[in-house]
Short mmCIF file of C-alpha atoms and ligand atoms in Angstrom, two decimals:
data_model
loop_
_atom_site.label_atom_id
_atom_site.label_comp_id
_atom_site.label_asym_id
_atom_site.label_seq_id
_atom_site.Cartn_x
_atom_site.Cartn_y
_atom_site.Cartn_z
CA MET E 16 13.57 48.14 4.04
CA SER E 17 16.37 48.87 6.52
CA GLU E 18 15.51 50.89 9.65
CA THR E 19 17.37 53.94 8.37
CA ALA E 20 15.72 53.97 4.94
CA GLU E 21 12.88 56.47 4.52
CA SER E 22 9.33 55.35 3.88
CA LEU E 23 7.90 57.25 0.92
CA HIS E 24 4.43 57.87 -0.33
CA ILE E 25 4.24 56.48 -3.87
CA ALA E 26 1.41 56.96 -6.37
CA VAL E 27 1.03 54.30 -9.08
CA ILE E 28 -1.18 55.45 -11.96
CA GLY E 29 -2.46 52.63 -14.17
CA THR E 30 -2.40 49.19 -12.56
CA GLY E 31 -2.27 46.82 -15.57
CA VAL E 32 0.61 44.37 -16.06
CA ILE E 33 3.39 46.86 -15.31
CA GLY E 34 1.60 49.08 -12.77
CA ALA E 35 0.72 46.05 -10.62
CA ALA E 36 4.37 44.97 -10.68
CA TRP E 37 5.48 48.42 -9.47
CA VAL E 38 2.89 48.30 -6.67
CA SER E 39 4.33 44.98 -5.41
CA GLY E 40 7.88 46.34 -5.56
CA PHE E 41 7.13 49.57 -3.70
CA LEU E 42 5.05 47.80 -1.02
CA ALA E 43 7.63 45.05 -0.52
CA ALA E 44 10.27 47.75 0.11
CA GLY E 45 8.12 49.28 2.87
CA HIS E 46 6.74 52.32 1.05
CA THR E 47 3.03 53.20 1.13
CA VAL E 48 1.17 53.22 -2.19
CA THR E 49 -1.89 55.00 -3.54
CA ALA E 50 -3.04 53.50 -6.83
CA PHE E 51 -5.46 54.60 -9.51
CA ASP E 52 -6.82 52.88 -12.63
CA PRO E 53 -10.20 53.76 -14.23
CA ALA E 54 -10.88 50.23 -15.58
CA PRO E 55 -13.92 48.51 -14.01
CA GLY E 56 -12.78 45.96 -11.40
CA ALA E 57 -9.20 47.32 -11.38
CA GLU E 58 -8.95 47.47 -7.58
CA ASN E 59 -10.08 43.85 -7.10
CA ARG E 60 -7.73 42.66 -9.84
CA LEU E 61 -4.79 44.45 -8.26
CA ARG E 62 -5.57 43.16 -4.76
CA SER E 63 -5.90 39.56 -5.94
CA GLN E 64 -2.59 39.82 -7.84
CA LEU E 65 -0.89 41.17 -4.73
CA THR E 66 -2.34 38.33 -2.65
CA ASP E 67 -0.97 35.80 -5.17
CA ARG E 68 2.46 37.35 -4.83
CA THR E 69 2.42 37.24 -1.01
CA ALA E 70 3.64 33.65 -1.34
CA SER E 71 6.96 34.99 -2.67
CA ALA E 72 9.99 35.87 -0.56
CA SER E 73 9.41 39.63 -0.81
CA ALA E 74 5.77 39.66 0.23
CA PRO E 75 4.05 43.03 -0.37
CA GLN E 76 2.34 44.62 2.64
CA THR E 77 -1.21 44.72 1.25
CA ASP E 78 -2.53 46.92 4.09
CA GLN E 79 -0.19 49.73 2.94
CA ILE E 80 -2.17 50.40 -0.24
CA ARG E 81 -5.13 52.66 -0.92
CA PHE E 82 -7.06 52.80 -4.19
CA ALA E 83 -7.87 56.39 -5.19
CA SER E 84 -10.93 57.71 -7.03
CA ASP E 85 -9.02 59.73 -9.65
CA ILE E 86 -5.55 60.92 -10.62
CA ALA E 87 -5.70 64.11 -8.50
CA ASP E 88 -6.68 62.12 -5.40
CA ALA E 89 -3.93 59.55 -6.06
CA VAL E 90 -1.04 61.99 -6.43
CA ALA E 91 -2.03 64.74 -3.96
CA ASP E 92 0.45 63.65 -1.22
CA ALA E 93 2.91 61.68 -3.33
CA ASP E 94 6.71 61.91 -3.07
CA PHE E 95 7.13 59.87 -6.24
CA ILE E 96 4.70 58.94 -8.98
CA GLN E 97 5.00 56.03 -11.42
CA GLU E 98 2.73 56.33 -14.50
CA ASN E 99 1.80 53.10 -16.35
CA GLY E 100 -1.05 54.02 -18.69
CA PRO E 101 -1.50 52.77 -22.27
CA GLU E 102 1.44 53.29 -24.68
CA ARG E 103 -0.25 55.98 -26.77
CA LEU E 104 1.35 59.40 -27.01
CA GLU E 105 -1.77 61.54 -26.61
CA VAL E 106 -2.91 59.45 -23.61
CA LYS E 107 0.50 59.72 -21.93
CA GLN E 108 0.63 63.49 -22.56
CA SER E 109 -2.79 64.02 -21.04
CA MET E 110 -2.15 61.74 -18.04
CA LEU E 111 1.19 63.41 -17.26
CA ALA E 112 -0.33 66.90 -17.55
CA ASP E 113 -3.07 65.87 -15.07
CA ILE E 114 -0.54 64.26 -12.73
CA ALA E 115 1.78 67.30 -12.74
CA GLU E 116 -1.16 69.66 -12.12
CA ALA E 117 -2.21 67.85 -8.93
CA ALA E 118 1.12 66.54 -7.56
CA PRO E 119 3.16 68.35 -4.88
CA PRO E 120 5.75 70.62 -6.59
CA ASN E 121 8.74 68.52 -5.50
CA ALA E 122 7.29 65.14 -6.43
CA ILE E 123 9.15 63.29 -9.16
CA ILE E 124 7.00 61.87 -11.96
CA ALA E 125 8.27 58.76 -13.73
CA SER E 126 6.69 57.07 -16.74
CA SER E 127 7.10 53.37 -17.61
CA THR E 128 6.87 54.16 -21.35
CA SER E 129 8.65 51.56 -23.48
CA GLY E 130 9.71 53.95 -26.17
CA PHE E 131 8.56 57.59 -25.93
CA ALA E 132 11.08 60.25 -24.96
CA PRO E 133 10.41 62.17 -21.72
CA SER E 134 10.20 65.49 -23.65
CA GLU E 135 7.52 63.99 -25.92
CA ILE E 136 5.28 62.78 -23.10
CA ALA E 137 5.85 66.02 -21.12
CA ALA E 138 4.84 68.20 -24.11
CA ARG E 139 1.47 69.19 -22.63
CA THR E 140 2.69 69.55 -19.03
CA ARG E 141 2.93 73.15 -17.86
CA ASN E 142 3.65 72.51 -14.19
CA LYS E 143 7.42 71.77 -13.83
CA PRO E 144 7.82 69.35 -16.79
CA GLU E 145 11.54 69.00 -15.99
CA ARG E 146 10.65 66.64 -13.12
CA ILE E 147 9.23 64.11 -15.58
CA VAL E 148 11.57 61.18 -16.27
CA VAL E 149 11.21 57.86 -17.98
CA GLY E 150 11.59 54.95 -15.53
CA HIS E 151 11.36 51.98 -17.88
CA PRO E 152 11.12 48.51 -16.27
CA PHE E 153 11.37 45.04 -17.83
CA ASN E 154 8.85 42.24 -17.81
CA PRO E 155 8.23 40.43 -15.46
CA ALA E 156 8.74 43.77 -13.75
CA HIS E 157 8.10 42.55 -10.20
CA LEU E 158 11.28 40.43 -10.59
CA VAL E 159 13.70 41.89 -13.17
CA PRO E 160 15.89 44.51 -11.42
CA LEU E 161 16.79 46.71 -14.42
CA VAL E 162 15.18 50.15 -14.82
CA GLU E 163 16.25 52.64 -17.50
CA VAL E 164 16.06 56.22 -16.27
CA VAL E 165 15.82 58.82 -19.05
CA PRO E 166 15.58 62.48 -17.98
CA THR E 167 14.65 65.41 -20.24
CA PRO E 168 17.74 67.30 -21.52
CA ASN E 169 17.27 70.15 -18.99
CA ALA E 170 16.39 68.01 -15.95
CA PRO E 171 17.98 69.21 -12.69
CA THR E 172 20.64 66.84 -11.30
CA GLU E 173 18.61 66.44 -8.07
CA VAL E 174 15.67 65.00 -10.03
CA VAL E 175 17.87 62.43 -11.74
CA GLU E 176 19.78 61.48 -8.57
CA ARG E 177 16.58 61.18 -6.56
CA ALA E 178 14.89 58.97 -9.15
CA LEU E 179 17.93 56.66 -9.23
CA GLU E 180 18.01 56.57 -5.40
CA ILE E 181 14.30 55.72 -5.10
CA TYR E 182 14.63 52.84 -7.58
CA ARG E 183 17.67 51.54 -5.68
CA SER E 184 15.64 51.74 -2.43
CA ILE E 185 13.29 49.07 -3.81
CA GLY E 186 16.10 46.78 -4.93
CA LYS E 187 16.10 47.86 -8.58
CA LYS E 188 19.26 48.28 -10.66
CA PRO E 189 18.79 51.57 -12.54
CA ILE E 190 20.96 52.80 -15.42
CA LEU E 191 21.04 56.43 -16.56
CA VAL E 192 20.37 57.04 -20.26
CA ARG E 193 21.89 60.36 -21.35
CA ALA E 194 19.95 61.00 -24.56
CA GLU E 195 16.37 60.74 -25.73
CA LEU E 196 16.23 57.96 -28.33
CA PRO E 197 13.32 55.87 -29.65
CA GLY E 198 13.29 52.68 -27.55
CA HIS E 199 15.74 54.20 -25.01
CA VAL E 200 18.79 51.87 -24.85
CA VAL E 201 17.71 48.35 -23.97
CA ASN E 202 14.92 47.98 -26.52
CA ARG E 203 17.43 49.18 -29.14
CA LEU E 204 19.85 46.45 -28.03
CA GLN E 205 17.03 43.92 -28.20
CA ALA E 206 15.96 45.29 -31.58
CA ALA E 207 19.50 44.68 -32.92
CA LEU E 208 19.21 41.02 -31.92
CA TRP E 209 15.59 40.63 -33.06
CA GLN E 210 16.47 42.14 -36.43
CA GLU E 211 19.11 39.51 -37.16
CA ALA E 212 17.07 36.67 -35.61
CA TYR E 213 14.06 37.55 -37.81
CA SER E 214 16.30 37.88 -40.85
CA LEU E 215 17.94 34.46 -40.30
CA VAL E 216 14.51 32.83 -39.87
CA ASN E 217 13.22 34.64 -42.96
CA ARG E 218 16.13 33.37 -45.04
CA GLY E 219 15.56 29.82 -43.75
CA VAL E 220 19.02 29.65 -42.15
CA VAL E 221 17.69 28.40 -38.80
CA SER E 222 14.31 27.81 -37.17
CA VAL E 223 12.77 29.99 -34.45
CA ALA E 224 13.50 27.17 -31.98
CA ASP E 225 17.17 27.12 -33.07
CA ILE E 226 17.49 30.87 -32.42
CA ASP E 227 16.04 30.42 -28.94
CA THR E 228 18.30 27.43 -28.19
CA ALA E 229 21.32 29.34 -29.49
CA ILE E 230 20.73 32.23 -27.10
CA SER E 231 19.31 30.52 -24.00
CA TYR E 232 21.87 27.66 -24.00
CA GLY E 233 24.72 29.84 -25.27
CA PRO E 234 25.47 33.55 -24.82
CA GLY E 235 22.26 34.09 -22.82
CA LEU E 236 23.63 31.93 -20.00
CA ARG E 237 26.75 34.09 -19.84
CA TRP E 238 24.82 37.38 -20.22
CA ALA E 239 23.02 36.72 -16.92
CA VAL E 240 26.47 36.53 -15.27
CA LEU E 241 28.33 39.39 -16.98
CA GLY E 242 27.42 41.83 -19.75
CA PRO E 243 28.54 41.24 -23.36
CA LEU E 244 31.40 43.77 -23.19
CA ALA E 245 32.96 42.53 -19.92
CA LEU E 246 32.63 38.99 -21.34
CA GLN E 247 34.46 40.07 -24.47
CA HIS E 248 37.25 41.42 -22.27
CA LEU E 249 37.53 38.10 -20.42
CA SER E 250 37.61 36.19 -23.70
CA GLY E 251 40.83 38.06 -24.61
CA GLY E 252 42.87 36.37 -21.87
CA GLU E 253 45.74 38.52 -20.57
CA GLY E 254 45.42 40.97 -23.48
CA GLY E 255 41.78 41.58 -22.51
CA MET E 256 39.53 43.86 -24.54
CA GLN E 257 42.43 45.47 -26.42
CA HIS E 258 43.57 42.10 -27.75
CA VAL E 259 40.01 41.03 -28.66
CA LEU E 260 39.38 44.22 -30.61
CA ASP E 261 42.73 44.05 -32.42
CA HIS E 262 42.43 40.35 -33.18
CA LEU E 263 38.69 39.81 -33.76
CA GLY E 264 37.65 43.38 -34.52
CA PRO E 265 38.19 43.11 -38.32
CA PRO E 266 36.07 39.94 -38.81
CA GLN E 267 33.52 41.31 -36.34
CA GLU E 268 33.17 44.38 -38.54
CA VAL E 269 32.51 42.15 -41.55
CA TRP E 270 29.70 40.38 -39.63
CA MET E 271 28.26 43.69 -38.38
CA HIS E 272 28.16 45.17 -41.85
CA ASP E 273 26.58 42.02 -43.30
CA LEU E 274 23.48 42.25 -41.06
CA GLU E 275 20.25 42.72 -42.99
CA GLN E 276 17.35 45.06 -42.29
CA VAL E 277 13.99 43.28 -42.12
CA HIS E 278 10.48 44.51 -42.72
CA LEU E 279 7.79 42.90 -40.57
CA ASP E 280 5.42 42.08 -43.44
CA ASP E 281 2.62 39.51 -43.11
CA GLN E 282 4.72 36.70 -44.58
CA LEU E 283 7.52 37.17 -42.04
CA LYS E 284 5.03 37.57 -39.18
CA ASP E 285 3.39 34.25 -40.21
CA LYS E 286 6.78 32.50 -40.20
CA LEU E 287 7.65 33.85 -36.73
CA VAL E 288 4.24 32.97 -35.25
CA ALA E 289 4.36 29.45 -36.73
CA GLY E 290 7.94 29.05 -35.50
CA VAL E 291 7.09 29.91 -31.91
CA ASP E 292 3.98 27.68 -32.05
CA ALA E 293 6.15 24.77 -33.24
CA GLU E 294 8.77 25.45 -30.56
CA LEU E 295 6.23 25.45 -27.72
CA PHE E 296 3.90 22.75 -29.09
CA GLY E 297 2.54 20.48 -26.34
CA ARG E 298 3.84 22.67 -23.51
CA ASP E 299 1.65 24.49 -21.00
CA GLU E 300 2.24 28.25 -21.37
CA LYS E 301 1.06 29.05 -17.83
CA ARG E 302 3.65 26.62 -16.48
CA ILE E 303 6.32 28.04 -18.79
CA ALA E 304 5.65 31.55 -17.41
CA ALA E 305 5.62 30.27 -13.80
CA GLN E 306 8.90 28.38 -14.32
CA ARG E 307 10.45 31.45 -16.00
CA ASP E 308 9.56 33.50 -12.89
CA SER E 309 10.81 30.83 -10.50
CA MET E 310 14.13 30.47 -12.34
CA LEU E 311 14.53 34.25 -12.56
CA ARG E 312 14.08 34.48 -8.77
CA ASP E 313 16.78 31.82 -8.30
CA ILE E 314 19.19 33.57 -10.69
CA ILE E 315 18.64 36.98 -9.03
CA GLU E 316 19.29 35.43 -5.59
CA LEU E 317 22.35 33.59 -6.91
CA LYS E 318 23.83 36.78 -8.36
CA LYS E 319 23.93 38.32 -4.86
CA ARG E 320 26.45 35.63 -3.78
CA TYR E 321 29.11 36.61 -6.36
CA GLU E 322 30.42 39.93 -5.04
CA GLU E 323 33.31 40.26 -7.52
CA LEU E 324 30.92 40.44 -10.46
CA PRO E 325 29.68 43.96 -11.30
N1 NAD J 407 4.10 44.94 -20.81
C1 NAD J 407 5.41 45.12 -20.91
O1 NAD J 407 6.17 44.18 -21.19
C2 NAD J 407 6.01 46.47 -20.63
C3 NAD J 407 7.35 46.53 -20.22
C4 NAD J 407 7.91 47.78 -19.89
C5 NAD J 407 7.14 48.93 -19.97
N2 NAD J 407 5.83 48.84 -20.40
C6 NAD J 407 5.07 50.10 -20.46
O2 NAD J 407 4.26 50.18 -19.32
C7 NAD J 407 3.06 50.91 -19.63
C8 NAD J 407 1.84 50.07 -19.26
O3 NAD J 407 1.89 48.87 -20.02
P1 NAD J 407 1.11 47.55 -19.55
O4 NAD J 407 1.74 46.41 -20.29
O5 NAD J 407 1.02 47.49 -18.06
O6 NAD J 407 -0.35 47.84 -20.19
P2 NAD J 407 -1.77 47.38 -19.62
O7 NAD J 407 -2.71 47.51 -20.75
O8 NAD J 407 -1.65 46.06 -18.91
O9 NAD J 407 -2.10 48.49 -18.52
C9 NAD J 407 -2.47 49.83 -18.82
C10 NAD J 407 -3.44 50.28 -17.74
O10 NAD J 407 -3.65 51.69 -17.85
C11 NAD J 407 -4.99 51.91 -17.43
N3 NAD J 407 -5.42 53.24 -17.86
C12 NAD J 407 -6.00 53.62 -19.03
N4 NAD J 407 -6.25 54.95 -19.00
C13 NAD J 407 -5.84 55.41 -17.78
C14 NAD J 407 -5.88 56.67 -17.14
N5 NAD J 407 -6.37 57.76 -17.76
N6 NAD J 407 -5.39 56.78 -15.88
C15 NAD J 407 -4.87 55.69 -15.25
N7 NAD J 407 -4.83 54.45 -15.81
C16 NAD J 407 -5.29 54.32 -17.06
C17 NAD J 407 -5.77 50.77 -18.07
O11 NAD J 407 -7.03 50.59 -17.44
C18 NAD J 407 -4.81 49.60 -17.83
O12 NAD J 407 -5.09 48.92 -16.60
C19 NAD J 407 3.15 51.25 -21.12
O13 NAD J 407 3.65 52.56 -21.25
C20 NAD J 407 4.13 50.22 -21.64
O14 NAD J 407 4.83 50.68 -22.78
C21 NAD J 407 5.25 47.65 -20.70
#
């Protein structure tokens, strides 16, 4: 954290996969963290994960964390709260109601929910529900910079701006989502790709491994550099996006309208599971995950060197 940046008091509620990642990010940026998770052994698990991550470049300051005895204790002095409980609506609603009851009135409350709308999870909150936003991260969340911020329709501008600013302060790259939709924006984009990938596998057009090769050795390489729309613009040469849409728009529409809806029945699930097993046969999954993280770190560092790219 730079000397001028403020140090905030952050509460992280639920310290499973995603909560632990948020704790590392907030600590590494110089904020203090109070965490709470009711699972037996949760504090030890969190501390040992943080210790493992101290080997990385952005080592979390493990002395800046306190483990609280309940939600009220965790959020009592918080400036910002990140909720990461189980993805079940009634659990989220109850956790957020408890958090809002005990948090200072100006604290912002963000939920990591992968798909619920902020209005849905705030439905049982009586104490200033308009300060509840979705702050949806991406796995592995201690590395991937993207966070989707989804406010409720009547959220004050200050709440939205402040949430975006706090995420930027820990090196995240937030985007603002201006409507409440199932899956927010990014899981919908992923769902569009998954739908066609599953359909192509189901029809026997390509294998699971072929789909993964096609993306990770093809468009996926470019997508880490520039998004799919800016890339489309570049592919149009001097005519840019206008030329691409005029020239390739009509066939593109044919492809878009030919996409098939899939239903995840047992037969398709079996094909997908067997396909991934065949693709990864003989490889060590722990090493795959570690190499994914290591390569992601390299790519994220590399991106900082190319200032002309958005
Ligand atoms: N795993 C992912 O890839 C991913 C990515 C983005 C967002 N998310 C979202 O993040 C949230 C957490 O997911 P996860 O993968 O970390 O799940 P997880 O199962 O690893 O962690 C959930 C944690 O919540 C704790 N918990 C249960 N009840 C609680 C309570 N009343 N108060 C506080 N903590 C409580 C559990 O003990 C557990 O440690 C979900 O909303 C999920 O949709 C997950």
